PDB file of C-alpha atoms and ligand atoms in Angstrom:
ATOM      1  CA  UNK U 900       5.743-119.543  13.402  1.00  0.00           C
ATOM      2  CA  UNK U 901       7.186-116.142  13.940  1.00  0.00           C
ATOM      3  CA  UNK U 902      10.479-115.739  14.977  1.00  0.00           C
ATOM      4  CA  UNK U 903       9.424-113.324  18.377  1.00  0.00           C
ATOM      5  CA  UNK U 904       7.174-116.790  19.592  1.00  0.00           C
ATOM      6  CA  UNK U 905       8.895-119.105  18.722  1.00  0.00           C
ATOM      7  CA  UNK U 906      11.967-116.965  21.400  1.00  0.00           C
ATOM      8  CA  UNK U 907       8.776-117.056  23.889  1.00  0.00           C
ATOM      9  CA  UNK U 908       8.774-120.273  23.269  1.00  0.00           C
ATOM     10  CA  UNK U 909      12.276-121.064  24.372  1.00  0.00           C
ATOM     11  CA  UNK U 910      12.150-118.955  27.106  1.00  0.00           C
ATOM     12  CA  UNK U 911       9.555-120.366  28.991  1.00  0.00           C
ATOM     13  CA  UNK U 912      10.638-123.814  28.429  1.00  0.00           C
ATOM     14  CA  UNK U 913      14.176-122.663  29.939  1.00  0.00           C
ATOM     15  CA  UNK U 914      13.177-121.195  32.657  1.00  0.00           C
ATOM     16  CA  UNK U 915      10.382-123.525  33.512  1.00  0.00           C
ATOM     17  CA  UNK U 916      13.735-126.464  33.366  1.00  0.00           C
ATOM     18  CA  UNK U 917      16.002-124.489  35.551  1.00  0.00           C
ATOM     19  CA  UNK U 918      13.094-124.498  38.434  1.00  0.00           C
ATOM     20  CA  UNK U 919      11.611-127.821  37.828  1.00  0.00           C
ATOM     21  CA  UNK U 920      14.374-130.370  40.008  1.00  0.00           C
ATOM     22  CA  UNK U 921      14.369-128.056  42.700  1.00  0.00           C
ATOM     23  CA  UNK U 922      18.317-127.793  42.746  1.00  0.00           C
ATOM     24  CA  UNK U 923      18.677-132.061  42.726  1.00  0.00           C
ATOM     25  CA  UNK U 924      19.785-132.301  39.471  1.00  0.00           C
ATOM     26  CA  UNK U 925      21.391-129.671  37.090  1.00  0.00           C
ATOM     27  CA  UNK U 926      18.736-128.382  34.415  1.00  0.00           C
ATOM     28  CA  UNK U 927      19.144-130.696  31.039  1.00  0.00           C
ATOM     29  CA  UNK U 928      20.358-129.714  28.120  1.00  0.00           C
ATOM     30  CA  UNK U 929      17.143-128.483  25.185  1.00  0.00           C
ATOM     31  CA  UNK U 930      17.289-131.342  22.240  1.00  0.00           C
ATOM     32  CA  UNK U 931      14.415-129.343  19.733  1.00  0.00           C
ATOM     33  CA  UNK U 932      13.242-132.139  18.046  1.00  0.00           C
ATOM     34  CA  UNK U 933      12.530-130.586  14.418  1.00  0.00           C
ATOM     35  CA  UNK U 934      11.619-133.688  12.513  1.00  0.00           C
ATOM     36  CA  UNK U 935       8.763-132.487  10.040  1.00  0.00           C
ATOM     37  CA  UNK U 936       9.867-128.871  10.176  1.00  0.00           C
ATOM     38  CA  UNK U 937      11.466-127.348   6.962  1.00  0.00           C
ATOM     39  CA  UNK U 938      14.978-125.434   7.111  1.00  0.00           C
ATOM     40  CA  UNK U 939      13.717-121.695   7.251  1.00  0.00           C
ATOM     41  CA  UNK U 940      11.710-122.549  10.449  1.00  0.00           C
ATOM     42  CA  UNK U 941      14.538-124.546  12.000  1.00  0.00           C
ATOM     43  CA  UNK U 942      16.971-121.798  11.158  1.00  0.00           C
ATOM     44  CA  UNK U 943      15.862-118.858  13.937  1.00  0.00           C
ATOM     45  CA  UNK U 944      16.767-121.105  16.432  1.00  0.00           C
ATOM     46  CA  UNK U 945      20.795-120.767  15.905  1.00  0.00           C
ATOM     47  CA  UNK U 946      20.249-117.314  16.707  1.00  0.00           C
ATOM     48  CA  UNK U 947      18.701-118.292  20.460  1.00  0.00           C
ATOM     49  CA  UNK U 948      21.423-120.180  21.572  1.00  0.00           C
ATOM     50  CA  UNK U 949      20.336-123.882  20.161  1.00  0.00           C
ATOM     51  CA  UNK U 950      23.139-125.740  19.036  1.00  0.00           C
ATOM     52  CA  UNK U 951      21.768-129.213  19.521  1.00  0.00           C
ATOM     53  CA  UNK U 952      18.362-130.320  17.130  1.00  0.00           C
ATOM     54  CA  UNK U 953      16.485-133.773  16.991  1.00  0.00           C
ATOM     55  CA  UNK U 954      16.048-135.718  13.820  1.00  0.00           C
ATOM     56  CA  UNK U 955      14.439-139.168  13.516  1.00  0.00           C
ATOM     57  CA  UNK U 956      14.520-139.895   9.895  1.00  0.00           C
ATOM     58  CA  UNK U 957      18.013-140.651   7.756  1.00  0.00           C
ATOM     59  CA  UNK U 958      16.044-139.025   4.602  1.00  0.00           C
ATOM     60  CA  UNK U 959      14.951-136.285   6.321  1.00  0.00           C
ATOM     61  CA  UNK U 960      18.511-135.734   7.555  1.00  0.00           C
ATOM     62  CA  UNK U 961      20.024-136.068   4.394  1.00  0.00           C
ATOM     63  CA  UNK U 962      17.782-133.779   2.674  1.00  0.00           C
ATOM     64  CA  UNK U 963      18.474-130.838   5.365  1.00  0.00           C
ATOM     65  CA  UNK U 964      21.654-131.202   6.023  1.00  0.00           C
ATOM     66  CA  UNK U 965      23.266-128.585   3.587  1.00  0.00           C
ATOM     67  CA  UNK U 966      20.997-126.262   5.041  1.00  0.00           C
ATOM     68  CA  UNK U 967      21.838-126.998   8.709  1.00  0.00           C
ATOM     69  CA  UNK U 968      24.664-128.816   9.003  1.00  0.00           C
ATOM     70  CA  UNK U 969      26.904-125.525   9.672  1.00  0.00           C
ATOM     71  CA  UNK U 970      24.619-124.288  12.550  1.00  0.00           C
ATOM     72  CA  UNK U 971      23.642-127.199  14.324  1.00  0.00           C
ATOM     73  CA  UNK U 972      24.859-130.687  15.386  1.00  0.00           C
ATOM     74  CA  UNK U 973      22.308-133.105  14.579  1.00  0.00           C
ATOM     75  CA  UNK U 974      21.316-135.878  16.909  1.00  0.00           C
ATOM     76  CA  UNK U 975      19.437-138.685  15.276  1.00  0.00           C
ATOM     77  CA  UNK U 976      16.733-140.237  17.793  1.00  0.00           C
ATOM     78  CA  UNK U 977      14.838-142.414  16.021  1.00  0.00           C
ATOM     79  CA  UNK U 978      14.675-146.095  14.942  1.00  0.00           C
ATOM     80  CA  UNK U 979      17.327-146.667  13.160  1.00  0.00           C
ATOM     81  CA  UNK U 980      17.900-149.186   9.855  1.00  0.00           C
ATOM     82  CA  UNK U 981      20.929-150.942   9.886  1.00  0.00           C
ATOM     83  CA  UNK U 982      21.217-150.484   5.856  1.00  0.00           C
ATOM     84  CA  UNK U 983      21.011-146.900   6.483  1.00  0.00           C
ATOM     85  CA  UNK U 984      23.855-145.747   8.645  1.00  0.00           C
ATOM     86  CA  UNK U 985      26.243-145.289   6.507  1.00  0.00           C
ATOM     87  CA  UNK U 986      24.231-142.425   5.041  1.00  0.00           C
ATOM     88  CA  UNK U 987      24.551-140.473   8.114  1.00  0.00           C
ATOM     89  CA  UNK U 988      27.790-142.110  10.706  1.00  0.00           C
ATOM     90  CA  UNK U 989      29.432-139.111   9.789  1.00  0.00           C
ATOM     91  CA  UNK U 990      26.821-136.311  10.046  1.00  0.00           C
ATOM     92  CA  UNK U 991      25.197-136.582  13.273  1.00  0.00           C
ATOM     93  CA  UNK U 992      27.113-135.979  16.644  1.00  0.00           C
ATOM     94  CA  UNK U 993      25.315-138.143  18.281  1.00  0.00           C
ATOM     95  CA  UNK U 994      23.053-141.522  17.581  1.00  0.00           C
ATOM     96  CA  UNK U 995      20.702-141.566  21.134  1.00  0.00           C
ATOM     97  CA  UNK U 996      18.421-144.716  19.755  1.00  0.00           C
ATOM     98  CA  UNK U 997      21.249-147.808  19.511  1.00  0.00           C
ATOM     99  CA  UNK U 998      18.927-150.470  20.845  1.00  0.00           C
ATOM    100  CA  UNK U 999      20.344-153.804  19.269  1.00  0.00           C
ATOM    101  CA  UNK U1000      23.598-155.417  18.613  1.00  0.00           C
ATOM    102  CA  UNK U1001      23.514-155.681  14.603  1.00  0.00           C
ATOM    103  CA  UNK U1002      23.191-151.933  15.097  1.00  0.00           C
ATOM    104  CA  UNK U1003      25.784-151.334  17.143  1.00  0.00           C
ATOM    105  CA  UNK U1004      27.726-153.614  14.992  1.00  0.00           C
ATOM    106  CA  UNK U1005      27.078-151.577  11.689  1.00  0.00           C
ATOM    107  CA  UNK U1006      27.872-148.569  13.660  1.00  0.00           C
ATOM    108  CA  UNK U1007      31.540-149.639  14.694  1.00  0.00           C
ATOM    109  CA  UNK U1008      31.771-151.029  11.068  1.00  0.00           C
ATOM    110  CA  UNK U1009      31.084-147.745   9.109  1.00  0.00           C
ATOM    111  CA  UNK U1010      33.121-145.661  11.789  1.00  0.00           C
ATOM    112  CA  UNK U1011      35.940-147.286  11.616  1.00  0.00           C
ATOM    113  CA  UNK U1012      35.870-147.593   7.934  1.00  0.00           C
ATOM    114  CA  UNK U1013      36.050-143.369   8.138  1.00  0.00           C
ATOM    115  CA  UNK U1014      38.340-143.308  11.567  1.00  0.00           C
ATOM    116  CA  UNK U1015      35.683-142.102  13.316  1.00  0.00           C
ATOM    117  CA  UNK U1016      34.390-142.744  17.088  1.00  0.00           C
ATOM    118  CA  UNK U1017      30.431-141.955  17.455  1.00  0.00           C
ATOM    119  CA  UNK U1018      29.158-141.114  20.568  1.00  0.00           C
ATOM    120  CA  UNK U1019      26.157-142.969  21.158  1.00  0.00           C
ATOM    121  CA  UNK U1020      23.013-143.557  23.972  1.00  0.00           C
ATOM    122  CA  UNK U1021      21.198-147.049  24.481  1.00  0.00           C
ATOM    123  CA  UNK U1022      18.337-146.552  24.027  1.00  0.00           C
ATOM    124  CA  UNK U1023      15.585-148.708  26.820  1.00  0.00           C
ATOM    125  CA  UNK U1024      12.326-149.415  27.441  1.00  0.00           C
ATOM    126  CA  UNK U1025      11.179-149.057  30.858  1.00  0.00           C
ATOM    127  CA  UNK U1026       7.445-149.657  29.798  1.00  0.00           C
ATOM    128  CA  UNK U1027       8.401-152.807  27.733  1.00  0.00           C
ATOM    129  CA  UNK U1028       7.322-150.777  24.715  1.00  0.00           C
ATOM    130  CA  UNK U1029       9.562-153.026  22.190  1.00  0.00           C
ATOM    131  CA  UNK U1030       7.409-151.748  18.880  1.00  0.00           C
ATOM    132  CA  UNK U1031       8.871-148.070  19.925  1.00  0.00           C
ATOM    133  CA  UNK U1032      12.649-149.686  20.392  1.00  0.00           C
ATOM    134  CA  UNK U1033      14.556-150.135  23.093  1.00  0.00           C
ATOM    135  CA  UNK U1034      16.116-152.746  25.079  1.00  0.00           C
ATOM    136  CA  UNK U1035      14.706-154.033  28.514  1.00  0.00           C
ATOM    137  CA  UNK U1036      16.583-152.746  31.685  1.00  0.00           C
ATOM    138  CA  UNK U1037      18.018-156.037  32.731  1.00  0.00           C
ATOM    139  CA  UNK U1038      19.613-156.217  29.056  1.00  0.00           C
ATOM    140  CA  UNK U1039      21.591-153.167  29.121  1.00  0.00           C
ATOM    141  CA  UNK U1040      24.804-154.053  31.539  1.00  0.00           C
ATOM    142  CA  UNK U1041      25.726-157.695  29.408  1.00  0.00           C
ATOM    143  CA  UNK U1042      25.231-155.059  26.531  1.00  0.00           C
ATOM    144  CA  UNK U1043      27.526-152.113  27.903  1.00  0.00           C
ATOM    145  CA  UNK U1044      29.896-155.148  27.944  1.00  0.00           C
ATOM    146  CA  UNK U1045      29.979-156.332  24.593  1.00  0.00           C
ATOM    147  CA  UNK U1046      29.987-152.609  22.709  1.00  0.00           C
ATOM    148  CA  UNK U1047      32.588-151.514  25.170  1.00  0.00           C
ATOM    149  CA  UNK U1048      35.298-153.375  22.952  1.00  0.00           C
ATOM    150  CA  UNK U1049      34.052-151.455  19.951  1.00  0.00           C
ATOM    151  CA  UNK U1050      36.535-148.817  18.472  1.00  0.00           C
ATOM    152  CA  UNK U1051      33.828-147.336  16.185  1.00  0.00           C
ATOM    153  CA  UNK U1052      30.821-145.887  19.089  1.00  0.00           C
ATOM    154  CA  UNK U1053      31.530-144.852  22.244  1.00  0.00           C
ATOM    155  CA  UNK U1054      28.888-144.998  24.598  1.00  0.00           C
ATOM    156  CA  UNK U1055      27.899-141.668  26.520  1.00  0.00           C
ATOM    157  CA  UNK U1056      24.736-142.973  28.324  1.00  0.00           C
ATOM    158  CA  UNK U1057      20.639-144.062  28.041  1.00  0.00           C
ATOM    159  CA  UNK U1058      18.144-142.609  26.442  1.00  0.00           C
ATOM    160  CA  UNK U1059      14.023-143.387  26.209  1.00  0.00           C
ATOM    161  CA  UNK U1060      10.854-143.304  24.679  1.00  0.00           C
ATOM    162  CA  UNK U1061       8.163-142.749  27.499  1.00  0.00           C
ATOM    163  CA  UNK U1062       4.529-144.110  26.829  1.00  0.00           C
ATOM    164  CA  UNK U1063       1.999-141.798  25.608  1.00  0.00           C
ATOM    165  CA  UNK U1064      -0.313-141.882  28.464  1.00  0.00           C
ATOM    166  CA  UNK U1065      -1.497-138.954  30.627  1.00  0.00           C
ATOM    167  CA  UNK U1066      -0.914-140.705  33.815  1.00  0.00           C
ATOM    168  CA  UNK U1067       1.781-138.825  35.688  1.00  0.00           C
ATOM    169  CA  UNK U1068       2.041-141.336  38.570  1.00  0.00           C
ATOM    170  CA  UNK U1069       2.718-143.582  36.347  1.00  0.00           C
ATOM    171  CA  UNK U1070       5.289-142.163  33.833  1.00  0.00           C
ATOM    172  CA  UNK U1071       6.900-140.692  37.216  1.00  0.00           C
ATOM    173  CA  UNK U1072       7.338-143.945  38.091  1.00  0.00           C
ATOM    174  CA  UNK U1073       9.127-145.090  34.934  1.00  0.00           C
ATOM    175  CA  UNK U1074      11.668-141.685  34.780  1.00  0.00           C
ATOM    176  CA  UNK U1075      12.606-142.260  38.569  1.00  0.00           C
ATOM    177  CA  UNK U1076      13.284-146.041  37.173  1.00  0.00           C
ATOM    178  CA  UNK U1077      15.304-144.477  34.236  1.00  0.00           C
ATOM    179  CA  UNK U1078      17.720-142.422  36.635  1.00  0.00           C
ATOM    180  CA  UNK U1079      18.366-145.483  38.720  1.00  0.00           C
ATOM    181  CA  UNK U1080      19.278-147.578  36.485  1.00  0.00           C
ATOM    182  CA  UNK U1081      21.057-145.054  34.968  1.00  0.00           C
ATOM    183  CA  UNK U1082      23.202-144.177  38.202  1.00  0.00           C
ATOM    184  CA  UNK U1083      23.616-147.923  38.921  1.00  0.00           C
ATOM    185  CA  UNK U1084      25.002-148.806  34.860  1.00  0.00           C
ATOM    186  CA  UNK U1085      27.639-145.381  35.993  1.00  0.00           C
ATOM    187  CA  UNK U1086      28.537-147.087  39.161  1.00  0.00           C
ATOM    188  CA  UNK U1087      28.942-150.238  37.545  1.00  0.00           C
ATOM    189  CA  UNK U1088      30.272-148.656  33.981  1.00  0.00           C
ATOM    190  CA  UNK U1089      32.585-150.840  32.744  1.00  0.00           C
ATOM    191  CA  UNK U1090      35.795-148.904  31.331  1.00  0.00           C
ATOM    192  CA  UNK U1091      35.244-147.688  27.766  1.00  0.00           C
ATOM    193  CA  UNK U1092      32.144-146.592  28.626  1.00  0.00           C
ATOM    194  CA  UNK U1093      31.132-143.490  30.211  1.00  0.00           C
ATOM    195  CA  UNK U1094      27.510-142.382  32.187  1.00  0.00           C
ATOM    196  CA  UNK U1095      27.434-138.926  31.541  1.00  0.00           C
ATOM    197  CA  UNK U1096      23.655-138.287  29.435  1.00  0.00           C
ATOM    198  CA  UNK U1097      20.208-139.487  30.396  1.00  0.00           C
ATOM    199  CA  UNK U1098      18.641-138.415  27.576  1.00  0.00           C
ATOM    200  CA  UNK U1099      14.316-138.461  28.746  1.00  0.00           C
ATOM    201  CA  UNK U1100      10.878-136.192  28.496  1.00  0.00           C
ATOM    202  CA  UNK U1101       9.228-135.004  25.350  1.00  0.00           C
ATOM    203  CA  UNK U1102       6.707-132.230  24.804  1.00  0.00           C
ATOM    204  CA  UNK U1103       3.928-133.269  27.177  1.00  0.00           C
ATOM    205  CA  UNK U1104       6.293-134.464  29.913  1.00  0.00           C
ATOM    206  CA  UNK U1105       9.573-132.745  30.108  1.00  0.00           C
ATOM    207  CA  UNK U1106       9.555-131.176  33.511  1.00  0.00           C
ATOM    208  CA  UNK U1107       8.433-134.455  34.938  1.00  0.00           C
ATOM    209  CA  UNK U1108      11.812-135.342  33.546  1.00  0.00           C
ATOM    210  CA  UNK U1109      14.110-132.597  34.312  1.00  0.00           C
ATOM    211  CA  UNK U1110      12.538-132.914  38.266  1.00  0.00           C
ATOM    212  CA  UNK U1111      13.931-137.114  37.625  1.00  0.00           C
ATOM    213  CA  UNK U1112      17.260-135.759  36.399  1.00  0.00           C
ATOM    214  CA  UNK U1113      17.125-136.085  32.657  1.00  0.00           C
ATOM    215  CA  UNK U1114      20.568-134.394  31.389  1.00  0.00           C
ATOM    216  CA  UNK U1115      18.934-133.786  27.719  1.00  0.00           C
ATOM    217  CA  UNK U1116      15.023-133.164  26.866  1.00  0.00           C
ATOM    218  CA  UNK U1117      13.799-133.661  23.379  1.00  0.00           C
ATOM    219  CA  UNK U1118      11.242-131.037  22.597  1.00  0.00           C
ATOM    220  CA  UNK U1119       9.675-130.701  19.187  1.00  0.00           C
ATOM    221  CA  UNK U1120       5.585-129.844  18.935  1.00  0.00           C
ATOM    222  CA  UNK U1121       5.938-127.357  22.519  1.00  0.00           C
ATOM    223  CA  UNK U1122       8.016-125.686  20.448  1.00  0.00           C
ATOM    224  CA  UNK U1123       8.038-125.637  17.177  1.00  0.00           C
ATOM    225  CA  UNK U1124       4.705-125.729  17.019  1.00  0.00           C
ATOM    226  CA  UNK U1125       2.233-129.162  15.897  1.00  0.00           C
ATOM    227  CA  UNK U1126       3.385-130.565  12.673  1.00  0.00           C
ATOM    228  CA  UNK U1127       1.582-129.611   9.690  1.00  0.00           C
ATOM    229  CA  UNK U1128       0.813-132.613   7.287  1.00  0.00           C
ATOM    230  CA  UNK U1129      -0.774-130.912   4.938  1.00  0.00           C
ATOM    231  CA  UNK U1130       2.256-129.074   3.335  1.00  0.00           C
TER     232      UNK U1130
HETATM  233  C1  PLP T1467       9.304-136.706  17.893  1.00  0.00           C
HETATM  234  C2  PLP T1467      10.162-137.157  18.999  1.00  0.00           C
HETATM  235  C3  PLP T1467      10.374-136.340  20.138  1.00  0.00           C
HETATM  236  C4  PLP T1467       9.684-135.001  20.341  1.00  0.00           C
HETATM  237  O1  PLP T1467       8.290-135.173  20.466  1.00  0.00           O
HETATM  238  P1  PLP T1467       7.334-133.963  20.919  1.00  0.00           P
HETATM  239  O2  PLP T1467       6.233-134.631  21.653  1.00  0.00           O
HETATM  240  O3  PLP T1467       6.885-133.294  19.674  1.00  0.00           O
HETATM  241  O4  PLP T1467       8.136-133.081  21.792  1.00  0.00           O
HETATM  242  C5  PLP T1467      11.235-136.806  21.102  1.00  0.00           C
HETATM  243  N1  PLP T1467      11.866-137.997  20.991  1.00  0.00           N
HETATM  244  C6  PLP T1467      11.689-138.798  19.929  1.00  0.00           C
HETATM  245  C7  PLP T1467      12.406-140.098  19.881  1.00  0.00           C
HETATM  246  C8  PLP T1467      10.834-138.409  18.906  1.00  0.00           C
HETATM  247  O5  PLP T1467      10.658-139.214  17.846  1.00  0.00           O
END
């Protein structure tokens, strides 16, 4: 994609966030998701003010880092192998998909080995998706209370994978779910543990997200284009 369209691209999706909560919420923060996409496509972006891109696969991260890792911070946001973090606890700024304790374990393990604290999301199911990760909403508080003791991650709020359904009743349904329980777990936070992301809405539904007060959208295919396979 051209450089000039890929700007157009931005654009609209910025300006279509700073309308869409109608003053509720603050517009979120753009995630662009660029799993799939090589380097020299990812690259323009620096220039437009992104700072903050989307990865979901350690490999992939590895592979691209030398050529990003100066320009952006890297979030990773997909499903996560415990055998794999160490490859990439000290690359990412942020890991949005901890879902399970032996993860969260790992996590603390391989930070601490390196001094580090990672910020981190739990990631939930609201849908009861478990195949696409994340934890059911009753689980999260007993699990805010166990990581909380970890020196290694440091939570910084929820994140989640909507269903892929066209039904916007129904996915409106499950972000307005999302931002209560996310506004109850900051009530409730227990200390060491800090509310402060809701990290919700892809491509096909971000605005719906934004209007629930999401605090980051993760946008890859609206705009970087669809991913091309066949390369
Ligand atoms: C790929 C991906 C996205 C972005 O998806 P698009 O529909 O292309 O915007 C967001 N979140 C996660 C977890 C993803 O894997």
């Amino acid at each position: 994609m051209q450089a000039q369209e890929l700007r157009a691209r931005l654009e609209s999706i910025r300006t279509a966030l700073a309308g869409a909560s109608e003053g509720r919420y603050a517009p979120p923060k753009v995630i662009a998701v660029t799993k799939t996409h090589p380097a020299e496509e990812i690259l323009p972006l620096a220039e437009m003010g992104v700072r903050d891109i989307g990865e979901n696969r350690v490999q992939e991260i590895v592979e691209k880092l030398p050529l990003l890792a100066e320009k952006f911070d890297i979030h990773l946001i997909g499903r996560l192998q415990t055998n794999k973090v160490k490859y990439i606890i000290d690359q990412v700024c942020m890991i949005q998909s901890v879902d399970r304790l032996p993860l969260a374990q790992e996590i603390d393990r391989q930070a601490c080995r390196r001094g580090l604290t990672v910020p981190v999301l739990v990631q939930v199911s609201p849908a009861g998706e478990e195949q696409k990760g994340g934890m059911a909403p009753e689980e999260v508080r007993p699990f805010l209370e166990t990581v909380r003791h970890m020196p290694g991650l440091s939570v910084r709020g929820l994140m989640a994978v909507m269903p892929n359904t066209p039904d916007q009743a129904y996915l409106g349904g499950l972000f307005a779910d999302m931002r209560t329980l996310f506004e109850r777990m900051r009530e409730e936070a227990p200390q060491g543990v800090a509310m402060e992301e809701l990290s919700m809405g892809m491509s096909g539904d971000y605005l719906l997200a934004a209007r629930h007060g999401a605090t980051m959208v993760r946008i890859g295919s609206a705009l970087l284009g669809a991913r091309d396979y066949s390369k």
